[in-house]
Tab-separated table of C-alpha atoms in Angstrom:
chain	number	residue	atom	x	y	z
A	1	UNK	CA	61.740	98.495	153.300
A	2	UNK	CA	60.477	94.968	153.822
A	3	UNK	CA	62.340	91.691	153.372
A	4	UNK	CA	61.271	90.146	150.107
A	5	UNK	CA	59.351	86.937	149.709
A	6	UNK	CA	60.443	84.282	147.242
A	7	UNK	CA	64.209	84.424	147.095
A	8	UNK	CA	67.163	82.315	148.189
A	9	UNK	CA	70.554	83.165	149.618
A	10	UNK	CA	73.608	81.986	147.714
A	11	UNK	CA	77.306	82.106	148.558
A	12	UNK	CA	79.251	85.339	149.102
A	13	UNK	CA	76.119	87.302	150.110
A	14	UNK	CA	74.598	86.861	146.662
A	15	UNK	CA	70.846	86.301	146.461
A	16	UNK	CA	68.560	84.915	143.786
A	17	UNK	CA	65.053	86.309	143.400
A	18	UNK	CA	62.420	83.672	142.619
A	19	UNK	CA	59.389	85.949	142.252
A	20	UNK	CA	59.295	86.071	138.460
A	21	UNK	CA	60.792	83.861	135.722
A	22	UNK	CA	63.856	86.103	135.370
A	23	UNK	CA	65.269	84.470	138.541
A	24	UNK	CA	67.669	87.394	138.891
A	25	UNK	CA	70.976	86.596	140.592
A	26	UNK	CA	71.688	89.771	142.531
A	27	UNK	CA	75.129	90.644	143.948
A	28	UNK	CA	75.556	92.707	147.099
A	29	UNK	CA	74.231	96.244	146.680
A	30	UNK	CA	72.546	95.541	143.335
A	31	UNK	CA	68.926	95.279	142.216
A	32	UNK	CA	66.969	92.892	140.046
A	33	UNK	CA	65.658	93.716	136.581
A	34	UNK	CA	62.496	95.215	138.113
A	35	UNK	CA	64.586	97.899	139.855
A	36	UNK	CA	62.755	97.640	143.178
A	37	UNK	CA	64.242	94.547	144.840
A	38	UNK	CA	67.740	95.083	146.238
A	39	UNK	CA	70.370	92.931	147.891
A	40	UNK	CA	71.268	94.700	151.141
A	41	UNK	CA	73.896	92.915	153.236
A	42	UNK	CA	72.939	89.557	151.759
A	43	UNK	CA	69.179	89.930	152.263
A	44	UNK	CA	66.733	90.770	149.471
A	45	UNK	CA	64.454	93.711	150.258
A	46	UNK	CA	61.481	95.313	148.546
A	47	UNK	CA	62.201	99.029	148.203
A	48	UNK	CA	58.566	99.917	147.465
A	49	UNK	CA	56.649	98.277	150.302
A	50	UNK	CA	53.843	100.751	151.144
A	51	UNK	CA	55.119	103.278	148.586
A	52	UNK	CA	52.651	104.552	145.972
A	53	UNK	CA	53.370	106.694	142.929
A	54	UNK	CA	49.730	106.985	141.878
A	55	UNK	CA	46.329	106.788	143.573
A	56	UNK	CA	43.055	107.472	141.752
A	57	UNK	CA	39.410	106.458	141.525
A	58	UNK	CA	38.925	105.008	138.035
A	59	UNK	CA	36.050	103.556	136.051
A	60	UNK	CA	36.475	99.776	135.961
A	61	UNK	CA	36.327	100.100	132.162
A	62	UNK	CA	39.672	101.925	132.223
A	63	UNK	CA	41.568	98.792	133.311
A	64	UNK	CA	40.124	97.677	130.819
A	65	UNK	CA	37.592	95.285	132.342
A	66	UNK	CA	34.271	95.245	130.490
A	67	UNK	CA	32.739	92.161	132.105
A	68	UNK	CA	33.505	92.899	135.747
A	69	UNK	CA	30.870	95.056	137.466
A	70	UNK	CA	30.321	97.374	134.471
A	71	UNK	CA	29.876	101.015	135.388
A	72	UNK	CA	31.573	100.663	138.764
A	73	UNK	CA	34.402	102.753	140.176
A	74	UNK	CA	37.535	101.212	141.633
A	75	UNK	CA	40.351	102.632	143.744
A	76	UNK	CA	43.516	102.286	141.668
A	77	UNK	CA	47.106	102.364	142.897
A	78	UNK	CA	50.589	101.841	141.524
A	79	UNK	CA	54.206	102.197	142.528
A	80	UNK	CA	57.340	102.199	140.314
A	81	UNK	CA	59.317	99.617	138.387
A	82	UNK	CA	58.612	96.725	136.050
A	83	UNK	CA	60.133	93.358	135.203
A	84	UNK	CA	59.670	94.104	131.486
A	85	UNK	CA	61.572	96.739	129.499
A	86	UNK	CA	59.092	97.507	126.736
A	87	UNK	CA	60.394	100.449	124.654
A	88	UNK	CA	56.787	101.377	123.780
A	89	UNK	CA	55.513	101.524	127.384
A	90	UNK	CA	52.644	103.984	127.837
A	91	UNK	CA	53.407	104.384	131.584
A	92	UNK	CA	57.182	104.544	131.310
A	93	UNK	CA	57.452	107.564	133.641
A	94	UNK	CA	56.703	105.243	136.555
A	95	UNK	CA	57.423	101.765	135.184
A	96	UNK	CA	60.942	102.494	133.976
A	97	UNK	CA	62.224	104.503	136.950
A	98	UNK	CA	63.507	103.628	140.413
A	99	UNK	CA	61.990	104.458	143.810
A	100	UNK	CA	64.456	107.303	144.302
A	101	UNK	CA	63.543	108.990	141.012
A	102	UNK	CA	60.044	110.270	141.825
A	103	UNK	CA	57.971	111.156	144.864
A	104	UNK	CA	56.353	108.134	146.506
A	105	UNK	CA	53.579	108.479	149.048
A	106	UNK	CA	53.384	106.281	152.136
A	107	UNK	CA	50.245	104.115	152.169
A	108	UNK	CA	49.030	101.154	154.186
A	109	UNK	CA	46.177	98.671	154.003
A	110	UNK	CA	43.951	100.575	156.462
A	111	UNK	CA	44.312	103.861	154.590
A	112	UNK	CA	43.519	102.186	151.275
A	113	UNK	CA	40.496	100.420	152.739
A	114	UNK	CA	39.230	103.706	154.143
A	115	UNK	CA	39.686	105.436	150.772
A	116	UNK	CA	37.879	102.645	148.950
A	117	UNK	CA	34.883	102.703	151.265
A	118	UNK	CA	34.712	106.502	151.360
A	119	UNK	CA	34.618	106.753	147.568
A	120	UNK	CA	32.179	103.946	146.843
A	121	UNK	CA	34.797	101.725	145.247
A	122	UNK	CA	34.050	98.050	144.595
A	123	UNK	CA	37.585	97.297	145.778
A	124	UNK	CA	41.126	98.024	144.672
A	125	UNK	CA	43.036	97.747	141.408
A	126	UNK	CA	46.800	97.262	141.389
A	127	UNK	CA	47.735	98.953	138.140
A	128	UNK	CA	49.729	101.682	136.324
A	129	UNK	CA	52.994	99.724	136.687
A	130	UNK	CA	53.530	95.972	137.107
A	131	UNK	CA	51.785	95.028	140.382
A	132	UNK	CA	53.463	91.669	140.966
A	133	UNK	CA	56.862	93.269	141.606
A	134	UNK	CA	55.086	94.987	144.546
A	135	UNK	CA	54.283	91.495	145.751
A	136	UNK	CA	54.791	91.755	149.498
A	137	UNK	CA	52.573	94.816	149.783
A	138	UNK	CA	49.822	93.806	147.370
A	139	UNK	CA	49.554	90.377	149.010
A	140	UNK	CA	48.948	92.013	152.387
A	141	UNK	CA	46.465	94.541	150.984
A	142	UNK	CA	44.656	91.918	148.911
A	143	UNK	CA	44.102	89.734	151.966
A	144	UNK	CA	42.781	92.743	153.893
A	145	UNK	CA	40.350	93.763	151.149
A	146	UNK	CA	39.123	90.188	150.771
A	147	UNK	CA	38.403	90.057	154.511
A	148	UNK	CA	36.184	93.126	154.032
A	149	UNK	CA	34.375	91.640	151.013
A	150	UNK	CA	35.916	94.060	148.529
A	151	UNK	CA	37.361	93.123	145.146
A	152	UNK	CA	41.015	92.783	144.121
A	153	UNK	CA	41.858	93.563	140.491
A	154	UNK	CA	45.298	93.115	138.909
A	155	UNK	CA	46.328	94.830	135.676
A	156	UNK	CA	49.463	92.922	134.806
A	157	UNK	CA	51.907	91.636	132.231
A	158	UNK	CA	51.416	88.183	133.751
A	159	UNK	CA	55.130	87.582	134.275
A	160	UNK	CA	55.273	85.942	137.699
A	161	UNK	CA	56.376	82.505	138.843
A	162	UNK	CA	53.723	79.869	139.484
A	163	UNK	CA	54.351	79.410	143.221
A	164	UNK	CA	53.917	83.075	144.242
A	165	UNK	CA	50.995	83.369	141.835
A	166	UNK	CA	49.222	80.425	143.410
A	167	UNK	CA	49.726	81.954	146.870
A	168	UNK	CA	48.039	85.208	145.916
A	169	UNK	CA	45.480	83.745	143.466
A	170	UNK	CA	42.792	83.042	146.115
A	171	UNK	CA	42.604	86.796	146.790
A	172	UNK	CA	42.397	87.876	143.127
A	173	UNK	CA	38.913	88.517	141.737
A	174	UNK	CA	39.816	89.787	138.279
A	175	UNK	CA	42.823	90.329	136.047
A	176	UNK	CA	43.497	92.153	132.834
A	177	UNK	CA	46.585	90.503	131.403
A	178	UNK	CA	48.620	91.966	128.556
A	179	UNK	CA	49.157	89.440	125.798
A	180	UNK	CA	51.635	91.546	123.897
A	181	UNK	CA	52.282	89.114	121.076
A	182	UNK	CA	51.916	85.454	120.255
A	183	UNK	CA	55.584	85.305	119.245
A	184	UNK	CA	58.316	84.427	121.723
A	185	UNK	CA	60.750	86.555	119.724
A	186	UNK	CA	58.672	89.686	120.374
A	187	UNK	CA	58.847	89.103	124.127
A	188	UNK	CA	62.548	88.234	124.078
A	189	UNK	CA	63.717	91.167	121.977
A	190	UNK	CA	61.334	93.978	122.935
A	191	UNK	CA	60.088	93.183	126.442
A	192	UNK	CA	63.137	91.285	127.713
A	193	UNK	CA	60.700	88.665	128.941
A	194	UNK	CA	59.066	85.411	127.905
A	195	UNK	CA	55.766	84.546	126.236
A	196	UNK	CA	55.860	81.068	127.754
A	197	UNK	CA	55.691	82.455	131.294
A	198	UNK	CA	52.798	84.782	130.443
A	199	UNK	CA	50.750	82.045	128.749
A	200	UNK	CA	51.259	79.837	131.787
A	201	UNK	CA	49.743	82.467	134.104
A	202	UNK	CA	46.836	83.169	131.728
A	203	UNK	CA	45.998	79.477	131.751
A	204	UNK	CA	46.444	79.083	135.516
A	205	UNK	CA	44.242	82.137	136.180
A	206	UNK	CA	41.507	80.756	133.964
A	207	UNK	CA	41.714	77.326	135.614
A	208	UNK	CA	41.474	78.937	139.073
A	209	UNK	CA	38.217	80.646	138.133
A	210	UNK	CA	39.647	84.168	138.229
A	211	UNK	CA	37.814	86.542	135.905
A	212	UNK	CA	40.294	87.374	133.140
A	213	UNK	CA	40.307	89.718	130.181
A	214	UNK	CA	43.226	90.042	127.760
A	215	UNK	CA	44.667	93.115	126.057
A	216	UNK	CA	46.778	93.177	122.897
A	217	UNK	CA	48.419	96.477	121.930
A	218	UNK	CA	48.863	96.358	118.153
A	219	UNK	CA	52.111	98.070	117.083
A	220	UNK	CA	52.674	98.693	113.367
A	221	UNK	CA	55.583	96.670	112.009
A	222	UNK	CA	56.022	94.639	115.182
A	223	UNK	CA	52.913	92.568	115.937
A	224	UNK	CA	50.381	93.703	113.318
A	225	UNK	CA	50.996	90.892	110.842
A	226	UNK	CA	47.601	89.406	109.963
A	227	UNK	CA	48.789	85.825	110.445
A	228	UNK	CA	50.105	86.718	113.885
A	229	UNK	CA	46.833	88.394	114.873
A	230	UNK	CA	44.887	85.302	113.792
A	231	UNK	CA	47.294	83.044	115.719
A	232	UNK	CA	46.759	85.147	118.857
A	233	UNK	CA	42.986	84.892	118.429
A	234	UNK	CA	43.267	81.127	117.971
A	235	UNK	CA	45.271	80.840	121.194
A	236	UNK	CA	42.656	82.745	123.209
A	237	UNK	CA	39.846	80.698	121.652
A	238	UNK	CA	41.687	77.485	122.578
A	239	UNK	CA	41.306	78.430	126.254
A	240	UNK	CA	37.732	79.746	125.997
A	241	UNK	CA	35.726	81.779	123.454
A	242	UNK	CA	34.183	83.578	126.439
A	243	UNK	CA	37.411	85.387	127.402
A	244	UNK	CA	37.034	89.083	126.473
A	245	UNK	CA	39.850	90.235	124.188
A	246	UNK	CA	40.712	93.936	123.851
A	247	UNK	CA	42.705	95.110	120.839
A	248	UNK	CA	44.247	98.466	121.701
A	249	UNK	CA	45.515	101.184	119.415
A	250	UNK	CA	49.175	102.056	119.900
A	251	UNK	CA	50.401	105.663	120.018
A	252	UNK	CA	54.070	106.722	120.074
A	253	UNK	CA	55.498	106.627	123.607
A	254	UNK	CA	58.792	106.296	125.462
A	255	UNK	CA	61.435	105.118	122.935
A	256	UNK	CA	59.045	104.309	120.084
A	257	UNK	CA	58.211	106.852	117.367
A	258	UNK	CA	56.374	104.451	115.070
A	259	UNK	CA	53.126	106.099	113.838
A	260	UNK	CA	49.827	105.091	115.508
A	261	UNK	CA	48.106	101.845	114.592
A	262	UNK	CA	46.113	102.203	111.353
A	263	UNK	CA	42.369	101.912	111.932
A	264	UNK	CA	42.057	99.252	109.227
A	265	UNK	CA	44.353	96.887	111.178
A	266	UNK	CA	42.238	97.301	114.295
A	267	UNK	CA	39.094	96.652	112.263
A	268	UNK	CA	40.684	93.526	110.772
A	269	UNK	CA	41.612	92.226	114.231
A	270	UNK	CA	38.104	92.958	115.507
A	271	UNK	CA	36.306	91.218	112.647
A	272	UNK	CA	38.606	88.193	112.698
A	273	UNK	CA	38.335	87.784	116.448
A	274	UNK	CA	34.537	87.887	116.375
A	275	UNK	CA	34.609	84.778	114.185
A	276	UNK	CA	36.119	82.783	117.060
A	277	UNK	CA	35.474	84.758	120.232
A	278	UNK	CA	32.220	85.941	121.771
A	279	UNK	CA	33.452	89.223	123.268
A	280	UNK	CA	35.885	91.457	121.371
A	281	UNK	CA	36.632	95.122	121.999
A	282	UNK	CA	38.690	97.995	120.620
A	283	UNK	CA	40.582	100.396	122.894
A	284	UNK	CA	42.323	103.775	122.537
A	285	UNK	CA	39.859	104.549	119.747
A	286	UNK	CA	36.391	106.103	119.722
A	287	UNK	CA	34.311	103.251	118.359
A	288	UNK	CA	30.844	102.531	119.750
A	289	UNK	CA	30.544	99.122	118.098
A	290	UNK	CA	34.019	98.150	119.295
A	291	UNK	CA	33.015	99.049	122.858
A	292	UNK	CA	29.663	97.268	122.863
A	293	UNK	CA	28.886	93.908	124.433
A	294	UNK	CA	26.675	91.858	122.120
A	295	UNK	CA	24.819	88.651	122.910
A	296	UNK	CA	26.776	85.905	121.104
A	297	UNK	CA	23.536	84.015	120.456
A	298	UNK	CA	20.977	86.562	119.227
A	299	UNK	CA	23.336	89.457	118.428
A	300	UNK	CA	21.463	92.131	120.384
A	301	UNK	CA	23.263	94.984	122.162
A	302	UNK	CA	23.528	94.313	125.895
A	303	UNK	CA	25.998	96.937	127.147
A	304	UNK	CA	26.733	100.059	125.121
A	305	UNK	CA	29.735	102.174	126.101
A	306	UNK	CA	31.020	105.553	125.036
A	307	UNK	CA	34.594	105.829	126.183
A	308	UNK	CA	34.652	104.715	129.816
A	309	UNK	CA	30.970	105.481	130.349
A	310	UNK	CA	27.976	103.147	130.164
A	311	UNK	CA	25.144	104.429	127.954
A	312	UNK	CA	22.990	101.304	128.164
A	313	UNK	CA	23.279	98.251	130.390
A	314	UNK	CA	20.720	95.462	130.143
A	315	UNK	CA	22.755	93.257	132.489
A	316	UNK	CA	22.610	95.355	135.645
A	317	UNK	CA	20.850	92.766	137.745
A	318	UNK	CA	21.262	89.600	135.715
A	319	UNK	CA	23.891	87.926	133.586
A	320	UNK	CA	21.321	86.553	131.136
A	321	UNK	CA	20.435	88.124	127.807
A	322	UNK	CA	16.940	89.639	128.218
A	323	UNK	CA	16.125	88.764	124.601
A	324	UNK	CA	17.056	85.074	124.397
A	325	UNK	CA	18.110	84.028	127.895
A	326	UNK	CA	21.722	83.167	126.989
A	327	UNK	CA	24.092	83.319	129.964
A	328	UNK	CA	26.643	86.114	129.559
A	329	UNK	CA	29.918	85.950	131.536
A	330	UNK	CA	29.502	89.377	133.126
A	331	UNK	CA	29.765	90.004	136.872
A	332	UNK	CA	26.755	92.176	137.616
A	333	UNK	CA	26.132	94.812	140.258
A	334	UNK	CA	27.391	97.908	138.462
A	335	UNK	CA	25.441	101.081	137.764
């Protein structure tokens, strides 16, 4: 265990966590909403410091990040717990359990660095469950990787307070942030969280120059209303039309038995988004066009993907369209 960062001690050995906008008030012997930060004798501790549930070498496209070193591999790690309670969670077997419920492997920054270098990884991705609730550990590892000129990637719901985010932001190279809905009600009722807090982090990350891509899982009957999809697109475009937006097909998982997202809704979202945004993608569906990066100026194919694999990449050594010279916001250096 490690004493937590970002909390305050209250009366009667009660503590208040200040890491995320929940601001959980935690009595003695209890845990916060995330399930991994516990009040032990009046001190808040992280129960998952250096404890990993999952370690793998993934294609960067799996995050999904399509504009960050395309074709590269990245060491990916996760632990357990989450500060959201989404009943449709695809990774619920680790995100909705406690540290005592499954086997957790001991890891440290030196081991992870060694694994990354040994396997030709561009860096490390904190993923699978919500990485910010692992804050104390990922902050230490992120600093270490940055010192060794390796990349730090966060796959996150974006629900973290501004102060801890700004502390770790200088070490973050890229983020894929879930934008689950453009309605506050969706976040309140289904995720037990807040849209306002997520939007704030999206905007801060963009302002700080962190490479960001957004993912929207479209769930039939919950966030697939056409007006809502257009409103979400408009919000992203209001920040920048260059932000890649991934619409992802939902499949039944955890507590949700709603049928999978109809293809026509995904196609609608894709076509509408391309009217306002330069880079739009479809996920959890085999669709070559929906996985291809096009030049927003001349319309030519620049990166063609099949699943997580690159079939053609005309931006390997340059971020300019070879046909018309338009600058494309893609970090190059992949394979």
